[in-house]
Amino acid sequence: MTPAALLLLGCTAGTVQGVDALDPADGDTDVEPGADTADDTDSPGGPACGLQVAAGSPYYWEGDTVRLGVTCASGMSPAEAGVTVLGLPDGAVFGPTSGIFEWETDGRDGGRVDLTWTAPTAGGALPESQVVTLWVADNPDAPAARAPEPHAYTEEWGLPVVHIEVGRPMTQSEQPATITVRGEQVEGAAKIRGAFSASYTKPSYTLDFDSAELGVREWGSRTRGHMVLITAFDDISYVRQKLIYDMWAEMAAVQGVERLTPRTFFAVVYLDGEYQGLYTGCDRIDDEFVRHMGFEDGEGNLYKAVSHDANFKLEHSSGAPKGWLGAGYEKAEGLPENDFSDLEALVGAVGAASDAEIASGVHPIQLDEFMDWFLLVTYALAEDSAGKNSYLYVGPDSEDFRFIPWDFNHSWGQDWRTLREDPFTENDYRWNNRIFIALQDDPGLRSQLDARALALHEDGPLNADWVNARLDEYYETLGPGPARDWERWKDAHRSFGGWASLRNQSNDWEDHAGEVAFLRDWVAQRDDWFESWLP
């Protein structure tokens, strides 16, 4: 597929600014609905141009020719009105007489370009102005192609670019790396992360910044030492992971409570100058993350649930008695490293307690967080994250364990191998989580759970309207990025041994556009099921 064809696939109503260029030579100054224009003909100081820049899609490839038309609503020509433009890139020309801006790009022009058009007004009034932003994506097939320079190539089609430079093949062991985000560079290390996902053709990465901080504009702050880049190789909607974390954050916000919530943002990754595609940037869950979330006691113990034995029961997921109550967990932070005594005490107390005892608080946990955890995985049908794929944190001056969500490629209608899941599936997660049993079987806890479910459905994020609004925002932000990523990785995705034979048997393959349609339809049906599940 050619870059031009791919760009057409990626552009949606949410990403197009303005209209196609007009030819002022034809005397045509009409602007179609949606054009990005400014009309100041009645401004103080006298007649004005009524500056209009007819800009089509802002997304281009290196090697494309960019052509924009500039007119005056007053009827003057741009030359008569004194229209000028600031920020002309090398090789671009603007003819005031014709009103045509033209730029033949090549393989050195990738990045963001802001053009500021101005037209003076009489009487000393402020000039008219209009800014048009163009994004030109790196294209290794363009004339004079070269690898993008990390300091200069900071955004791709509006998304931040994360450059990782290691100079050798990536492995699951840390290697020295230079990391650049939006032109800000730090030294550190990088490695492939994950268990099953480490085998992906397009894997996830962990970045370590050598104790330096790195700014993340989307988070409104700085990340202190680590970042995770979550692959979209197993999610061609590109949004499942972010949707879960944003939902968890919104659940906390509408209830006015503080939660340990991983922050995310969409990014494009380049590894040693080569395009790797779309990723979800995310906090790494560690003691620094805990402090970043406002919990200054970040010196506590952090445990990661790595198997379904992390079930708060006295038995393994197989039903056999546990010889050690820390089964299913790894200690991610806290000293001594091999001391699991607080976690063992928690599992022992919960595993031996009756539903009524759990309700009375025999356990040192934030029970409201466990209720919302249950509702989160219920609404999104995140069946692999109801016990494992989660974190527990307890501070040094607190006995209460806090919950942190993690790893949601299994959600929103697909499992961890991308197989389709019925939106009307009901899973009570009794085998996954002893506390979830008590939430459903103890009358008092069930009443609280039902009340929370109703409130979060009516006034919170557990409803289709909230989900679809987020999806609209995501795809406007992503622009044509998913189309480029899908074109790059579709063959590897469809031939991957972890799911290819199963998906071939079910014959339910989708392309990116089909996956988005599937996701929206699944959400609508899941919301119907959730309403029927509510009391």
Coordinates of C-alpha atoms in Angstrom, one line a residue:
M1 CA 0.0 0.0 0.0
T2 CA 1.4 3.5 -0.9
P3 CA 1.9 6.1 1.8
A4 CA -0.8 8.3 0.2
A5 CA -3.3 5.4 0.3
L6 CA -2.4 4.6 3.9
L7 CA -2.9 8.3 4.8
L8 CA -6.4 8.2 3.4
L9 CA -7.2 5.1 5.5
G10 CA -5.9 6.9 8.6
C11 CA -7.8 10.2 8.3
T12 CA -11.2 10.4 9.9
A13 CA -13.6 13.2 10.5
G14 CA -12.0 13.8 13.8
T15 CA -8.6 14.5 12.4
V16 CA -9.3 16.6 9.4
Q17 CA -8.8 20.4 9.7
G18 CA -10.4 22.7 7.1
V19 CA -11.0 21.8 3.5
D20 CA -9.0 21.2 0.3
A21 CA -7.0 24.1 -1.1
L22 CA -9.0 26.7 -3.1
D23 CA -7.6 28.4 -6.2
P24 CA -7.8 32.1 -5.7
A25 CA -7.1 32.6 -9.4
D26 CA -10.6 31.3 -10.0
G27 CA -12.1 34.0 -7.8
D28 CA -13.5 31.2 -5.6
T29 CA -13.4 32.5 -2.0
D30 CA -16.1 30.2 -0.7
V31 CA -15.0 28.0 2.2
E32 CA -16.7 24.7 2.8
P33 CA -18.2 23.9 6.3
G34 CA -15.5 22.9 8.8
A35 CA -12.8 25.1 7.3
D36 CA -10.4 26.7 9.8
T37 CA -10.8 30.4 9.0
A38 CA -10.8 33.7 10.7
D39 CA -13.1 36.6 9.5
D40 CA -12.2 40.0 10.9
T41 CA -13.8 42.2 8.3
D42 CA -15.6 44.2 11.0
S43 CA -12.6 44.5 13.3
P44 CA -11.6 48.0 14.6
G45 CA -9.1 49.9 12.5
G46 CA -10.7 49.5 9.1
P47 CA -11.2 46.9 6.4
A48 CA -9.5 43.7 6.9
C49 CA -8.5 40.8 4.7
G50 CA -10.8 38.3 6.4
L51 CA -7.9 35.8 6.3
Q52 CA -8.8 32.3 5.2
V53 CA -6.3 29.4 4.9
A54 CA -8.0 26.4 3.3
A55 CA -6.0 23.6 4.9
G56 CA -7.0 20.0 4.2
S57 CA -5.7 17.1 6.3
P58 CA -2.7 18.2 8.4
Y59 CA -1.1 14.7 8.0
Y60 CA 1.6 14.1 5.3
W61 CA 4.5 11.8 4.5
E62 CA 8.0 12.8 3.6
G63 CA 7.9 12.9 -0.2
D64 CA 4.4 14.4 -0.4
T65 CA 3.7 17.8 -1.9
V66 CA 1.8 20.1 0.5
R67 CA -0.4 22.7 -1.2
L68 CA -2.6 25.2 0.6
G69 CA -4.7 28.1 -0.7
V70 CA -5.0 31.5 1.0
T71 CA -7.8 33.9 0.3
C72 CA -9.4 37.0 1.8
A73 CA -13.1 37.0 2.5
S74 CA -13.1 40.8 1.8
G75 CA -12.3 40.0 -1.9
M76 CA -8.8 41.5 -1.8
S77 CA -6.0 39.3 -3.1
P78 CA -3.5 38.2 -0.4
A79 CA -0.9 40.4 -2.1
E80 CA -3.2 43.5 -1.8
A81 CA -3.9 42.6 1.8
G82 CA -0.2 42.2 2.6
V83 CA -0.5 38.6 3.7
T84 CA 2.7 37.1 4.9
V85 CA 3.7 33.8 6.5
L86 CA 6.2 32.9 9.2
G87 CA 7.8 29.5 9.7
L88 CA 8.3 28.6 6.0
P89 CA 10.4 25.4 5.9
D90 CA 13.3 25.0 3.5
G91 CA 12.1 24.6 0.0
A92 CA 8.6 25.9 0.6
V93 CA 7.2 28.9 -1.3
F94 CA 4.2 31.2 -0.8
G95 CA 3.0 33.4 -3.7
P96 CA 0.9 36.3 -2.4
T97 CA -0.4 37.0 -5.9
S98 CA -1.7 33.5 -6.4
G99 CA -2.4 32.8 -2.8
I100 CA -0.8 29.4 -3.1
F101 CA 1.6 27.8 -0.6
E102 CA 3.5 24.8 -1.9
W103 CA 6.1 22.6 -0.4
E104 CA 7.7 19.6 -2.0
T105 CA 8.9 17.6 1.0
D106 CA 11.7 14.9 1.0
G107 CA 13.2 12.5 3.4
R108 CA 14.7 15.3 5.5
D109 CA 11.5 17.1 6.4
G110 CA 9.8 14.8 9.0
G111 CA 8.3 16.5 12.0
R112 CA 6.0 19.3 12.9
V113 CA 5.7 22.6 11.1
D114 CA 3.7 25.6 12.4
L115 CA 2.9 28.2 9.7
T116 CA 1.7 31.5 11.0
W117 CA -0.2 33.6 8.4
T118 CA -0.8 37.3 9.1
A119 CA -2.6 40.1 7.4
P120 CA -2.2 43.7 8.7
T121 CA -5.2 45.9 9.5
A122 CA -5.6 49.6 9.2
G123 CA -5.3 52.1 12.1
G124 CA -2.8 50.1 14.1
A125 CA -5.2 47.4 15.2
L126 CA -3.7 43.9 15.8
P127 CA -3.1 42.0 12.6
E128 CA -5.2 39.1 11.7
S129 CA -3.4 35.8 12.2
Q130 CA -4.0 32.1 11.7
V131 CA -1.8 29.2 12.6
V132 CA -1.8 26.0 10.6
T133 CA 0.1 23.0 11.9
L134 CA 1.4 20.4 9.5
W135 CA 2.8 17.0 10.5
V136 CA 5.1 15.2 8.1
A137 CA 5.9 11.6 9.0
D138 CA 9.2 9.9 8.5
N139 CA 9.2 7.9 5.3
P140 CA 12.3 5.7 4.5
D141 CA 11.2 5.4 0.9
A142 CA 11.2 9.2 0.3
P143 CA 13.8 11.0 -1.8
A144 CA 16.9 11.8 0.3
A145 CA 15.6 9.6 3.1
R146 CA 17.5 9.5 6.4
A147 CA 16.8 8.1 9.8
P148 CA 14.9 10.7 11.9
E149 CA 17.1 12.8 14.3
P150 CA 15.8 12.3 17.9
H151 CA 16.2 16.0 18.8
A152 CA 14.4 17.2 15.8
Y153 CA 11.8 14.5 15.1
T154 CA 9.7 15.0 18.2
E155 CA 6.2 14.3 17.0
E156 CA 4.7 12.0 14.4
W157 CA 1.2 13.1 13.2
G158 CA 0.7 14.9 16.5
L159 CA 1.8 12.0 18.7
P160 CA 5.0 12.2 20.9
V161 CA 7.9 10.2 19.6
V162 CA 10.0 8.1 22.0
H163 CA 13.4 7.4 20.5
I164 CA 15.5 4.5 22.0
E165 CA 19.1 4.2 20.9
V166 CA 20.9 1.0 21.9
G167 CA 23.0 0.2 18.9
R168 CA 22.5 -3.6 19.2
P169 CA 19.6 -6.1 19.3
M170 CA 17.3 -5.6 22.2
T171 CA 17.1 -8.4 24.8
Q172 CA 15.3 -9.1 28.1
S173 CA 18.4 -7.9 29.9
E174 CA 19.0 -4.2 30.5
Q175 CA 21.4 -2.6 28.0
P176 CA 22.7 1.0 28.0
A177 CA 20.4 3.3 26.0
T178 CA 19.8 6.9 25.1
I179 CA 16.2 7.8 25.4
T180 CA 14.7 11.0 23.8
V181 CA 11.1 12.2 24.3
R182 CA 10.0 15.4 22.6
G183 CA 13.6 16.4 22.2
E184 CA 14.5 15.9 25.9
Q185 CA 17.3 13.3 26.1
V186 CA 18.4 11.2 29.1
E187 CA 20.8 8.3 29.4
G188 CA 19.7 5.1 30.9
A189 CA 18.9 1.5 30.0
A190 CA 16.3 -0.4 28.0
K191 CA 15.1 -4.0 27.8
I192 CA 12.3 -6.2 26.4
R193 CA 9.6 -6.8 29.1
G194 CA 6.9 -9.3 29.6
A195 CA 6.5 -13.1 29.8
F196 CA 4.4 -14.3 26.8
S197 CA 4.6 -10.8 25.2
A198 CA 8.4 -11.0 25.1
S199 CA 8.0 -13.4 22.2
Y200 CA 6.0 -10.9 20.1
T201 CA 7.5 -9.6 16.9
K202 CA 6.8 -6.1 18.3
P203 CA 7.5 -6.5 22.1
S204 CA 7.0 -4.2 25.0
Y205 CA 9.9 -2.3 26.6
T206 CA 11.0 -1.1 30.0
L207 CA 13.1 2.2 30.1
D208 CA 15.3 3.2 33.0
F209 CA 16.5 6.8 33.2
D210 CA 19.6 6.5 35.4
S211 CA 17.8 8.5 38.2
A212 CA 17.1 11.4 35.9
E213 CA 13.6 12.7 35.3
L214 CA 11.9 12.9 32.0
G215 CA 8.9 15.1 31.2
V216 CA 5.6 13.6 30.0
R217 CA 3.3 16.4 28.9
E218 CA 0.2 14.2 28.8
W219 CA 0.7 13.4 32.5
G220 CA 1.2 17.1 33.4
S221 CA 4.4 16.1 35.3
R222 CA 7.6 14.3 35.1
T223 CA 8.3 10.6 35.4
R224 CA 11.0 10.0 37.9
G225 CA 13.1 7.1 36.7
H226 CA 11.2 4.5 34.7
M227 CA 8.7 4.1 31.9
V228 CA 7.0 1.1 30.4
L229 CA 6.1 1.0 26.7
I230 CA 3.2 -1.4 26.2
T231 CA 3.0 -3.0 22.7
A232 CA -0.2 -2.9 20.7
F233 CA 0.8 -6.1 18.8
D234 CA -2.0 -8.0 20.6
D235 CA -4.5 -5.2 20.4
I236 CA -5.2 -3.8 17.0
S237 CA -7.8 -1.4 18.4
Y238 CA -4.7 0.2 20.0
V239 CA -6.7 1.5 23.0
R240 CA -7.7 -1.4 25.3
Q241 CA -5.0 -0.9 27.9
K242 CA -5.4 2.9 28.1
L243 CA -9.2 2.6 28.4
I244 CA -8.9 0.4 31.5
Y245 CA -6.5 2.7 33.3
D246 CA -8.5 5.8 32.4
M247 CA -11.6 4.1 33.7
W248 CA -9.9 3.2 37.0
A249 CA -8.8 6.8 37.4
E250 CA -12.3 8.1 36.7
M251 CA -13.9 5.6 39.2
A252 CA -11.7 7.2 41.8
A253 CA -12.3 10.7 40.7
V254 CA -16.1 10.5 40.8
Q255 CA -15.9 9.0 44.3
G256 CA -13.4 11.6 45.4
V257 CA -10.8 9.1 46.6
E258 CA -7.1 8.7 46.1
R259 CA -6.0 5.6 44.2
L260 CA -2.8 4.2 42.9
T261 CA -3.5 4.7 39.2
P262 CA -1.0 4.1 36.4
R263 CA -0.8 7.0 34.0
T264 CA -0.7 6.4 30.3
F265 CA -0.2 8.2 27.0
F266 CA -0.1 7.2 23.3
A267 CA 3.4 7.4 21.7
V268 CA 5.2 6.4 18.5
V269 CA 8.5 4.5 19.2
Y270 CA 11.6 4.5 17.1
L271 CA 14.4 2.0 17.9
D272 CA 17.8 2.9 16.6
G273 CA 16.1 5.1 14.0
E274 CA 13.7 2.5 12.8
Y275 CA 9.9 2.8 13.1
Q276 CA 8.4 0.4 15.7
G277 CA 4.9 1.8 15.7
L278 CA 2.2 2.8 18.3
Y279 CA 2.7 2.1 22.0
T280 CA 1.0 3.0 25.2
G281 CA 3.4 4.7 27.5
C282 CA 2.8 3.8 31.1
D283 CA 4.2 4.2 34.6
R284 CA 6.3 1.4 35.8
I285 CA 4.8 0.1 39.1
D286 CA 7.5 0.6 41.7
D287 CA 8.3 2.7 44.8
E288 CA 8.9 5.8 42.7
F289 CA 5.4 5.4 41.2
V290 CA 3.9 5.2 44.6
R291 CA 5.5 8.4 45.7
H292 CA 4.5 10.0 42.4
M293 CA 0.9 9.2 43.2
G294 CA 1.2 11.2 46.4
F295 CA 1.9 8.4 48.8
E296 CA 5.1 9.6 50.5
D297 CA 5.5 6.3 52.3
G298 CA 6.8 4.8 49.1
E299 CA 9.2 2.7 51.1
G300 CA 6.7 0.0 51.8
N301 CA 6.2 -3.4 50.3
L302 CA 5.0 -3.9 46.7
Y303 CA 3.8 -7.3 45.5
K304 CA 3.0 -8.4 42.0
A305 CA 0.5 -11.2 41.4
V306 CA 2.1 -13.3 38.7
S307 CA -0.1 -16.4 38.7
H308 CA -3.7 -17.5 39.6
D309 CA -2.3 -18.8 42.9
A310 CA -2.6 -15.1 44.0
N311 CA -6.2 -15.8 45.0
F312 CA -6.4 -14.9 48.7
K313 CA -7.1 -18.5 49.5
L314 CA -5.4 -21.2 51.5
E315 CA -5.3 -23.4 48.4
H316 CA -3.6 -23.1 45.0
S317 CA -5.7 -22.4 42.0
S318 CA -5.5 -26.2 41.4
G319 CA -7.2 -26.8 44.7
A320 CA -4.2 -28.3 46.4
P321 CA -3.2 -26.8 49.9
K322 CA -0.6 -24.1 49.8
G323 CA 2.7 -24.9 51.4
W324 CA 3.5 -21.2 51.4
L325 CA 0.9 -18.4 51.6
G326 CA 3.0 -16.1 49.3
A327 CA 2.4 -18.4 46.4
G328 CA 1.5 -16.5 43.2
Y329 CA 3.4 -13.3 44.1
E330 CA 6.7 -11.7 43.4
K331 CA 8.1 -9.0 45.7
A332 CA 8.7 -6.0 43.5
E333 CA 9.8 -3.5 46.2
G334 CA 10.6 -3.5 49.9
L335 CA 13.2 -4.9 52.2
P336 CA 14.1 -7.5 53.2
E337 CA 13.6 -8.8 49.7
N338 CA 12.6 -12.3 50.9
D339 CA 10.3 -11.1 53.7
F340 CA 6.7 -11.8 52.6
S341 CA 5.4 -11.9 56.2
D342 CA 2.8 -9.1 55.8
L343 CA 1.5 -10.7 52.6
E344 CA 1.4 -14.1 54.2
A345 CA -0.5 -12.7 57.2
L346 CA -3.0 -11.1 54.8
V347 CA -3.6 -14.3 52.8
G348 CA -3.8 -16.4 55.9
A349 CA -6.4 -14.1 57.5
V350 CA -8.6 -13.8 54.4
G351 CA -8.2 -17.4 53.4
A352 CA -9.4 -18.6 56.9
A353 CA -12.1 -16.0 57.4
S354 CA -15.8 -16.4 56.9
D355 CA -17.7 -14.0 54.6
A356 CA -19.0 -12.2 57.7
E357 CA -15.4 -11.9 59.1
I358 CA -14.2 -10.4 55.9
A359 CA -17.0 -7.9 56.0
S360 CA -16.2 -7.0 59.6
G361 CA -12.6 -6.1 58.6
V362 CA -10.5 -9.0 59.8
H363 CA -8.3 -8.3 56.8
P364 CA -5.9 -5.3 56.4
I365 CA -7.2 -4.1 53.0
Q366 CA -8.9 -1.1 51.5
L367 CA -12.2 -3.0 50.9
D368 CA -13.7 -0.2 48.7
E369 CA -10.8 -0.7 46.3
F370 CA -11.5 -4.4 46.0
M371 CA -15.2 -3.7 45.3
D372 CA -14.2 -1.4 42.4
W373 CA -11.6 -3.9 41.2
F374 CA -14.4 -6.5 41.0
L375 CA -16.6 -4.0 39.1
L376 CA -13.8 -3.0 36.8
V377 CA -13.0 -6.5 35.6
T378 CA -16.7 -7.4 35.5
Y379 CA -17.6 -4.5 33.2
A380 CA -14.6 -4.9 30.9
L381 CA -14.7 -8.7 31.1
A382 CA -11.0 -8.6 32.0
E383 CA -10.9 -12.2 33.1
D384 CA -7.1 -12.5 33.4
S385 CA -6.8 -9.6 35.9
A386 CA -9.2 -10.7 38.6
G387 CA -6.4 -12.2 40.7
K388 CA -3.1 -12.2 38.8
N389 CA -1.9 -9.3 36.8
S390 CA -2.3 -6.9 39.7
Y391 CA -0.2 -5.3 42.4
L392 CA -0.7 -4.9 46.2
Y393 CA 1.0 -2.1 48.1
V394 CA 1.3 -1.6 51.9
G395 CA 3.1 1.3 53.4
P396 CA 5.5 1.1 56.3
D397 CA 3.2 3.0 58.6
S398 CA 0.0 1.4 57.4
E399 CA -1.5 -2.1 57.7
D400 CA -3.9 -1.6 54.8
F401 CA -3.0 -3.1 51.4
R402 CA -3.9 -1.0 48.4
F403 CA -4.8 -2.4 44.9
I404 CA -3.1 -1.4 41.7
P405 CA -4.5 -2.6 38.3
W406 CA -2.1 -4.0 35.7
D407 CA -2.0 -5.7 32.3
F408 CA -5.2 -5.6 30.3
N409 CA -4.6 -7.0 26.9
H410 CA -7.3 -9.5 28.0
S411 CA -10.3 -7.2 28.1
W412 CA -13.1 -5.5 26.0
G413 CA -14.0 -8.6 24.0
Q414 CA -10.8 -10.4 23.5
D415 CA -8.7 -12.8 25.7
W416 CA -4.9 -12.8 26.1
R417 CA -4.5 -14.6 22.8
T418 CA -6.8 -12.1 21.0
L419 CA -9.6 -14.7 20.7
R420 CA -13.1 -13.2 20.7
E421 CA -15.3 -13.2 23.9
D422 CA -19.1 -13.0 24.1
P423 CA -20.2 -9.7 25.5
F424 CA -23.0 -11.5 27.5
T425 CA -20.5 -13.7 29.4
E426 CA -21.0 -13.6 33.1
N427 CA -17.9 -14.4 35.3
D428 CA -18.2 -14.1 39.1
Y429 CA -14.5 -14.7 39.5
R430 CA -15.1 -17.0 42.5
W431 CA -12.2 -19.2 41.6
N432 CA -9.9 -16.2 41.1
N433 CA -10.4 -14.3 44.3
R434 CA -11.6 -15.2 47.8
I435 CA -12.5 -11.6 48.6
F436 CA -14.7 -11.5 45.5
I437 CA -16.7 -14.4 46.9
A438 CA -17.4 -12.5 50.1
L439 CA -18.4 -9.4 48.2
Q440 CA -21.1 -11.4 46.5
D441 CA -22.2 -13.7 49.3
D442 CA -22.2 -11.5 52.4
P443 CA -25.5 -9.5 52.5
G444 CA -24.0 -6.3 53.8
L445 CA -21.1 -6.4 51.3
R446 CA -23.4 -7.3 48.4
S447 CA -25.6 -4.3 49.3
Q448 CA -22.6 -2.0 49.2
L449 CA -21.3 -3.6 46.0
D450 CA -24.7 -3.1 44.3
A451 CA -24.9 0.5 45.4
R452 CA -21.5 1.2 44.0
A453 CA -22.3 -0.5 40.7
L454 CA -25.5 1.5 40.3
A455 CA -23.7 4.8 41.1
L456 CA -20.8 4.1 38.8
H457 CA -23.1 3.1 36.0
E458 CA -25.4 6.2 36.3
D459 CA -22.8 8.9 37.2
G460 CA -19.5 7.3 36.6
P461 CA -17.5 5.5 33.8
L462 CA -19.2 2.1 33.9
N463 CA -21.5 2.9 31.0
A464 CA -21.3 2.9 27.2
D465 CA -21.7 6.7 26.8
W466 CA -18.5 7.3 28.9
V467 CA -16.6 4.6 27.0
N468 CA -17.6 5.8 23.6
A469 CA -16.7 9.4 24.5
R470 CA -13.2 8.2 25.5
L471 CA -12.9 6.2 22.2
D472 CA -13.8 9.3 20.2
E473 CA -11.1 11.2 22.0
Y474 CA -8.5 8.4 21.5
Y475 CA -9.0 8.0 17.8
E476 CA -9.0 11.8 17.3
T477 CA -5.7 11.9 19.1
L478 CA -4.3 8.9 17.2
G479 CA -5.2 10.3 13.8
P480 CA -3.8 8.1 11.0
G481 CA -1.2 6.5 13.4
P482 CA -3.1 3.2 13.7
A483 CA -3.3 2.7 10.0
R484 CA 0.5 3.1 9.6
D485 CA 1.1 0.7 12.5
W486 CA -1.3 -1.9 11.1
E487 CA 0.3 -1.7 7.7
R488 CA 3.7 -2.3 9.3
W489 CA 2.7 -5.2 11.5
K490 CA -0.4 -6.9 10.1
D491 CA 1.5 -9.8 8.5
A492 CA 3.4 -10.5 11.7
H493 CA 0.2 -10.2 13.7
R494 CA -1.7 -12.7 11.5
S495 CA 1.1 -15.2 11.4
F496 CA 2.1 -15.1 15.1
G497 CA 2.3 -18.6 16.5
G498 CA 0.6 -17.7 19.8
W499 CA -2.8 -17.3 18.1
A500 CA -2.6 -17.7 14.4
S501 CA -4.0 -21.3 14.2
L502 CA -6.8 -20.6 16.7
R503 CA -7.8 -17.4 14.8
N504 CA -7.7 -19.3 11.5
Q505 CA -10.0 -21.9 12.9
S506 CA -12.5 -19.3 14.1
N507 CA -12.0 -17.2 10.9
D508 CA -12.7 -14.0 12.8
W509 CA -9.7 -11.9 11.7
E510 CA -10.2 -8.1 11.5
D511 CA -8.2 -5.3 10.2
H512 CA -7.8 -2.1 12.4
A513 CA -11.0 -0.5 11.1
G514 CA -12.9 -3.8 11.6
E515 CA -11.5 -4.1 15.2
V516 CA -12.7 -0.6 16.1
A517 CA -16.2 -1.5 14.8
F518 CA -16.0 -4.8 16.8
L519 CA -15.0 -2.9 19.9
R520 CA -17.7 -0.3 19.7
D521 CA -20.4 -3.0 19.1
W522 CA -19.0 -5.2 21.9
V523 CA -19.1 -2.2 24.4
A524 CA -22.8 -1.5 23.5
Q525 CA -23.8 -5.2 24.0
R526 CA -21.7 -5.4 27.2
D527 CA -23.4 -2.3 28.6
D528 CA -26.8 -4.0 27.9
W529 CA -25.6 -7.1 29.8
F530 CA -24.3 -4.9 32.7
E531 CA -27.7 -3.2 33.1
S532 CA -29.3 -6.6 33.3
W533 CA -26.8 -7.7 35.9
L534 CA -27.5 -4.6 38.1
P535 CA -29.9 -5.1 41.0

